[in-house]
Tab-separated table of C-alpha atoms and ligand atoms in Angstrom:
chain	number	residue	atom	x	y	z
A	199	UNK	CA	-8.984	7.399	-8.002
A	200	UNK	CA	-9.297	3.690	-7.162
A	201	UNK	CA	-6.487	2.347	-5.004
A	202	UNK	CA	-4.490	-0.404	-6.672
A	203	UNK	CA	-4.199	-3.810	-5.004
A	204	UNK	CA	-1.780	-6.686	-5.335
A	205	UNK	CA	-3.323	-9.703	-3.615
A	206	UNK	CA	-1.402	-12.959	-3.287
A	207	UNK	CA	-3.366	-16.203	-3.285
A	208	UNK	CA	-1.016	-18.782	-1.811
A	209	UNK	CA	-3.518	-21.613	-2.407
A	210	UNK	CA	-2.605	-24.912	-0.676
A	211	UNK	CA	1.063	-24.040	-0.243
A	212	UNK	CA	3.338	-23.283	2.732
A	213	UNK	CA	3.531	-24.824	6.179
A	214	UNK	CA	3.166	-22.424	9.096
A	215	UNK	CA	6.917	-21.993	9.269
A	216	UNK	CA	7.280	-21.441	5.528
A	217	UNK	CA	4.357	-19.017	5.481
A	218	UNK	CA	5.820	-16.898	8.267
A	219	UNK	CA	9.176	-16.820	6.457
A	220	UNK	CA	7.535	-15.686	3.195
A	221	UNK	CA	5.474	-13.028	4.969
A	222	UNK	CA	8.593	-11.788	6.753
A	223	UNK	CA	10.564	-11.580	3.506
A	224	UNK	CA	7.759	-9.607	1.855
A	225	UNK	CA	7.442	-7.346	4.862
A	226	UNK	CA	11.166	-6.616	4.884
A	227	UNK	CA	11.144	-5.810	1.182
A	228	UNK	CA	7.903	-3.842	1.039
A	229	UNK	CA	6.411	-3.018	4.448
A	230	UNK	CA	5.170	0.377	5.627
A	231	UNK	CA	2.846	2.934	4.062
A	232	UNK	CA	2.483	2.466	0.327
A	233	UNK	CA	0.262	3.544	-2.602
A	234	UNK	CA	-0.553	-0.119	-3.340
A	235	UNK	CA	-2.792	-2.215	-1.083
A	236	UNK	CA	-1.003	-5.492	-0.367
A	237	UNK	CA	-2.976	-8.535	0.750
A	238	UNK	CA	-1.524	-11.973	1.465
A	239	UNK	CA	-3.908	-14.935	1.539
A	240	UNK	CA	-2.292	-18.002	3.140
A	241	UNK	CA	-4.017	-21.287	4.029
A	242	UNK	CA	-6.258	-21.060	7.126
A	243	UNK	CA	-3.793	-22.776	9.434
A	244	UNK	CA	-1.060	-20.239	8.638
A	245	UNK	CA	-3.238	-17.162	9.126
A	246	UNK	CA	-2.771	-16.407	12.849
A	247	UNK	CA	1.013	-16.516	12.679
A	248	UNK	CA	1.237	-14.657	9.367
A	249	UNK	CA	-1.087	-12.032	10.823
A	250	UNK	CA	1.174	-11.692	13.891
A	251	UNK	CA	4.237	-11.451	11.648
A	252	UNK	CA	2.621	-8.633	9.642
A	253	UNK	CA	1.252	-6.661	12.609
A	254	UNK	CA	2.018	-2.967	12.163
A	255	UNK	CA	3.251	-3.435	8.574
A	256	UNK	CA	0.247	-2.187	6.530
A	257	UNK	CA	0.268	-5.527	4.704
A	258	UNK	CA	-3.141	-7.128	5.167
A	259	UNK	CA	-4.092	-10.776	5.517
A	260	UNK	CA	-6.909	-12.592	3.759
A	261	UNK	CA	-8.371	-16.090	3.817
A	262	UNK	CA	-9.042	-18.146	0.695
A	263	UNK	CA	-12.560	-19.241	1.597
A	264	UNK	CA	-15.065	-19.306	4.466
A	265	UNK	CA	-18.476	-20.752	5.267
A	266	UNK	CA	-21.567	-18.539	5.236
A	267	UNK	CA	-22.897	-19.715	8.594
A	268	UNK	CA	-21.699	-18.081	11.806
A	269	UNK	CA	-21.060	-21.443	13.483
A	270	UNK	CA	-22.553	-24.912	13.681
A	271	UNK	CA	-22.337	-28.479	12.419
A	272	UNK	CA	-20.200	-27.926	9.298
A	273	UNK	CA	-17.254	-30.254	9.772
A	274	UNK	CA	-14.026	-28.879	8.371
A	275	UNK	CA	-15.328	-25.362	7.770
A	276	UNK	CA	-14.289	-21.912	9.049
A	277	UNK	CA	-16.666	-18.986	9.647
A	278	UNK	CA	-16.274	-15.250	9.132
A	279	UNK	CA	-16.417	-14.744	12.890
A	280	UNK	CA	-13.374	-16.996	13.274
A	281	UNK	CA	-11.435	-14.977	10.708
A	282	UNK	CA	-12.171	-11.628	12.277
A	283	UNK	CA	-9.182	-10.322	14.174
A	284	UNK	CA	-6.677	-12.332	12.123
A	285	UNK	CA	-7.850	-11.510	8.568
A	286	UNK	CA	-9.449	-8.487	6.888
A	287	UNK	CA	-10.088	-10.011	3.476
A	288	UNK	CA	-11.519	-13.262	2.162
A	289	UNK	CA	-11.310	-14.687	-1.360
A	290	UNK	CA	-14.750	-16.028	-2.315
A	291	UNK	CA	-15.874	-18.094	-5.277
A	292	UNK	CA	-12.409	-18.851	-6.629
A	293	UNK	CA	-12.766	-21.032	-9.740
A	294	UNK	CA	-10.906	-23.862	-7.989
A	295	UNK	CA	-13.571	-23.815	-5.255
A	296	UNK	CA	-16.332	-23.752	-7.842
A	297	UNK	CA	-14.705	-26.511	-9.904
A	298	UNK	CA	-13.378	-28.930	-7.264
A	299	UNK	CA	-15.687	-28.197	-4.329
A	300	UNK	CA	-18.958	-27.647	-6.155
A	301	UNK	CA	-19.460	-24.056	-5.059
A	302	UNK	CA	-22.453	-22.427	-6.703
A	303	UNK	CA	-23.370	-18.824	-7.469
A	304	UNK	CA	-25.976	-19.041	-4.727
A	305	UNK	CA	-23.469	-20.259	-2.153
A	306	UNK	CA	-20.966	-17.596	-3.178
A	307	UNK	CA	-23.673	-14.963	-2.748
A	308	UNK	CA	-24.392	-16.210	0.785
A	309	UNK	CA	-20.695	-16.037	1.575
A	310	UNK	CA	-20.374	-12.498	0.201
A	311	UNK	CA	-23.269	-11.328	2.390
A	312	UNK	CA	-21.896	-13.133	5.465
A	313	UNK	CA	-18.395	-11.691	4.939
A	314	UNK	CA	-19.785	-8.157	4.666
A	315	UNK	CA	-21.916	-8.696	7.740
A	316	UNK	CA	-18.822	-9.754	9.683
A	317	UNK	CA	-16.771	-6.782	8.490
A	318	UNK	CA	-14.521	-8.721	6.125
A	319	UNK	CA	-13.747	-7.476	2.602
A	320	UNK	CA	-14.688	-10.085	-0.002
A	321	UNK	CA	-12.425	-10.627	-2.998
A	322	UNK	CA	-15.092	-12.101	-5.245
A	323	UNK	CA	-13.757	-14.239	-8.103
A	324	UNK	CA	-15.458	-14.748	-11.449
A	325	UNK	CA	-14.255	-16.144	-14.766
A	326	UNK	CA	-15.139	-18.354	-17.691
A	327	UNK	CA	-13.751	-21.689	-18.925
A	328	UNK	CA	-11.845	-22.059	-22.187
A	329	UNK	CA	-14.889	-23.723	-23.779
A	330	UNK	CA	-17.168	-20.872	-22.751
A	331	UNK	CA	-14.627	-18.403	-24.042
A	332	UNK	CA	-14.376	-20.163	-27.391
A	333	UNK	CA	-18.158	-20.344	-27.694
A	334	UNK	CA	-18.344	-16.569	-27.220
A	335	UNK	CA	-20.133	-16.872	-23.875
A	336	UNK	CA	-17.680	-14.879	-21.745
A	337	UNK	CA	-19.783	-11.736	-21.492
A	338	UNK	CA	-23.039	-13.404	-20.533
A	339	UNK	CA	-21.448	-15.962	-18.207
A	340	UNK	CA	-19.145	-13.617	-16.296
A	341	UNK	CA	-21.794	-10.891	-16.138
A	342	UNK	CA	-24.205	-13.465	-14.728
A	343	UNK	CA	-21.690	-14.610	-12.106
A	344	UNK	CA	-21.149	-11.031	-10.935
A	345	UNK	CA	-24.866	-10.331	-10.680
A	346	UNK	CA	-25.607	-13.595	-8.877
A	347	UNK	CA	-22.799	-13.126	-6.359
A	348	UNK	CA	-23.808	-9.539	-5.617
A	349	UNK	CA	-27.559	-10.137	-5.205
A	350	UNK	CA	-28.785	-8.182	-2.193
A	351	UNK	CA	-25.595	-6.107	-1.866
A	352	UNK	CA	-26.130	-2.358	-1.372
A	353	UNK	CA	-24.106	0.413	-3.030
A	354	UNK	CA	-22.517	1.187	0.356
A	355	UNK	CA	-21.481	-2.431	0.753
A	356	UNK	CA	-20.129	-2.516	-2.803
A	357	UNK	CA	-17.537	0.053	-1.746
A	358	UNK	CA	-16.040	-2.707	0.439
A	359	UNK	CA	-16.004	-5.430	-2.207
A	360	UNK	CA	-13.182	-6.265	-4.595
A	361	UNK	CA	-13.994	-8.299	-7.718
A	362	UNK	CA	-11.336	-10.409	-9.426
A	363	UNK	CA	-11.840	-11.454	-13.049
A	364	UNK	CA	-9.898	-14.680	-13.508
A	365	UNK	CA	-10.427	-16.551	-16.773
A	366	UNK	CA	-9.995	-20.217	-15.875
A	367	UNK	CA	-7.919	-20.864	-18.979
A	368	UNK	CA	-5.360	-18.339	-17.740
A	369	UNK	CA	-4.972	-19.639	-14.178
A	370	UNK	CA	-1.696	-21.429	-13.587
A	371	UNK	CA	-1.239	-22.031	-17.322
A	372	UNK	CA	1.374	-19.403	-18.102
A	373	UNK	CA	-1.093	-18.045	-20.662
A	374	UNK	CA	-2.369	-14.766	-19.280
A	375	UNK	CA	-5.144	-12.946	-21.087
A	376	UNK	CA	-3.731	-10.064	-23.102
A	377	UNK	CA	-3.887	-6.795	-21.222
A	378	UNK	CA	-6.475	-5.511	-23.680
A	379	UNK	CA	-8.631	-8.668	-23.348
A	380	UNK	CA	-8.469	-8.489	-19.558
A	381	UNK	CA	-9.316	-4.801	-19.574
A	382	UNK	CA	-12.296	-5.355	-21.855
A	383	UNK	CA	-13.842	-7.876	-19.472
A	384	UNK	CA	-12.923	-6.040	-16.246
A	385	UNK	CA	-14.560	-2.895	-17.632
A	386	UNK	CA	-17.134	-3.962	-20.179
A	387	UNK	CA	-18.439	-6.949	-18.238
A	388	UNK	CA	-17.588	-6.782	-14.509
A	389	UNK	CA	-17.827	-3.032	-13.997
A	390	UNK	CA	-20.787	-2.917	-16.337
A	391	UNK	CA	-22.642	-5.568	-14.311
A	392	UNK	CA	-21.987	-3.619	-11.092
A	393	UNK	CA	-23.432	-0.571	-12.856
A	394	UNK	CA	-26.562	-2.448	-13.933
A	395	UNK	CA	-27.096	-3.607	-10.358
A	396	UNK	CA	-26.107	-0.529	-8.371
A	397	UNK	CA	-25.695	2.436	-10.700
A	398	UNK	CA	-22.945	4.363	-12.446
A	399	UNK	CA	-21.312	5.726	-9.305
A	400	UNK	CA	-20.869	2.271	-7.770
A	401	UNK	CA	-19.526	0.984	-11.086
A	402	UNK	CA	-16.962	3.773	-11.361
A	403	UNK	CA	-15.793	3.159	-7.786
A	404	UNK	CA	-15.700	-0.654	-7.951
A	405	UNK	CA	-12.252	-2.185	-7.605
A	406	UNK	CA	-11.682	-4.841	-10.257
A	407	UNK	CA	-8.603	-7.063	-10.311
A	408	UNK	CA	-7.361	-9.355	-13.043
A	409	UNK	CA	-5.948	-12.787	-12.204
A	410	UNK	CA	-4.404	-15.579	-14.256
A	411	UNK	CA	-0.678	-16.058	-14.923
A	412	UNK	CA	0.315	-12.568	-13.860
A	413	UNK	CA	3.988	-12.111	-13.101
A	414	UNK	CA	6.676	-9.444	-12.830
A	415	UNK	CA	7.017	-9.370	-16.630
A	416	UNK	CA	3.407	-8.770	-17.638
A	417	UNK	CA	2.103	-6.801	-14.649
A	418	UNK	CA	3.184	-3.398	-15.999
A	419	UNK	CA	1.127	-3.753	-19.151
A	420	UNK	CA	-1.840	-5.132	-17.218
A	421	UNK	CA	-1.768	-2.365	-14.614
A	422	UNK	CA	-1.528	0.300	-17.312
A	423	UNK	CA	-5.087	-0.628	-18.377
A	424	UNK	CA	-7.730	1.853	-17.214
A	425	UNK	CA	-10.283	-0.681	-15.946
A	426	UNK	CA	-7.854	-2.963	-14.081
A	427	UNK	CA	-7.154	-1.966	-10.492
A	428	UNK	CA	-4.865	-4.745	-9.425
A	429	UNK	CA	-4.091	-8.430	-9.608
A	430	UNK	CA	-4.931	-11.621	-7.785
A	431	UNK	CA	-1.650	-13.464	-8.043
A	432	UNK	CA	-1.143	-17.204	-7.623
A	433	UNK	CA	2.212	-18.741	-8.524
A	434	UNK	CA	4.189	-15.491	-8.642
A	435	UNK	CA	2.997	-14.576	-5.130
A	436	UNK	CA	4.844	-17.573	-3.667
A	437	UNK	CA	8.208	-15.907	-4.276
A	438	UNK	CA	8.884	-12.752	-2.265
A	439	UNK	CA	11.014	-11.178	-5.000
A	440	UNK	CA	8.394	-11.693	-7.729
A	441	UNK	CA	5.529	-10.454	-5.596
A	442	UNK	CA	7.447	-7.408	-4.423
A	443	UNK	CA	8.570	-6.609	-7.980
A	444	UNK	CA	4.891	-6.616	-9.001
A	445	UNK	CA	4.019	-4.290	-6.131
A	446	UNK	CA	6.855	-1.926	-7.078
A	447	UNK	CA	5.915	-1.895	-10.784
A	448	UNK	CA	2.352	-1.050	-9.807
A	449	UNK	CA	3.427	1.665	-7.367
A	450	UNK	CA	5.448	3.356	-10.122
A	451	UNK	CA	2.252	3.702	-12.193
A	452	UNK	CA	0.255	5.461	-9.442
B	589	PGA	P1	-1.913	-17.876	-11.130
B	589	PGA	O1	-3.213	-18.016	-10.188
B	589	PGA	O2	-1.382	-16.475	-10.941
B	589	PGA	O3	-0.967	-18.907	-10.636
B	589	PGA	O4	-2.370	-18.104	-12.536
B	589	PGA	C1	-4.125	-16.969	-10.035
B	589	PGA	C2	-5.270	-17.372	-9.116
B	589	PGA	O5	-5.755	-18.496	-9.198
B	589	PGA	O6	-5.724	-16.562	-8.293
């Protein structure tokens, strides 16, 4: 059985002090061994202190981005090597990065390969715009994003990758995809694309999250879907009580 995951994407929120306080509150409410993988992804500058706060708690830390190069003249960037030791996960190809920072499928692919090489677990994000959705292009576009991002990845490496399907029209809008819609894309498109690249076994084992306006009210229905293995949570992950409620609801289903 695939382990469920609740990953919080804090985006550009929380000073170091605020981030440590949020991590501490989450740890106090839901630390220790647990059937649900919990990953908190604060801004880069918060990561070392959040990581120290969570030491020994079984709650993992992730970054929200990284550069593909190991080091060098890339002003303002952070490499996988710099994240190692303070983070185990890294969100890659989030739609906000693609939209506002011109990230391309090719760049995301380089980042995925570099993260794997450095021993980090990528949380690879894919998802279509409202216009693409309305034009009926979701399947081809999202399938293409998955295949492009995973080019050159082996089946062994795939076991360490998490994919998050996040329709752009659902992110931060309060309009989540229906559980059935989300399940259809997580299974019929994302998992299917992994299968076309790496075979049925890799597809069956692939962990696929849904993201986009998830909260403590809709998470039960979403997590009851057979092809959804977790959530990448934005807004609701900024409140300890909401995030922990989502973790608890998920735990009760496994
Ligand atoms: P949201 O964000 O839960 O606030 O919609 C999700 C995300 O962007 O990962």
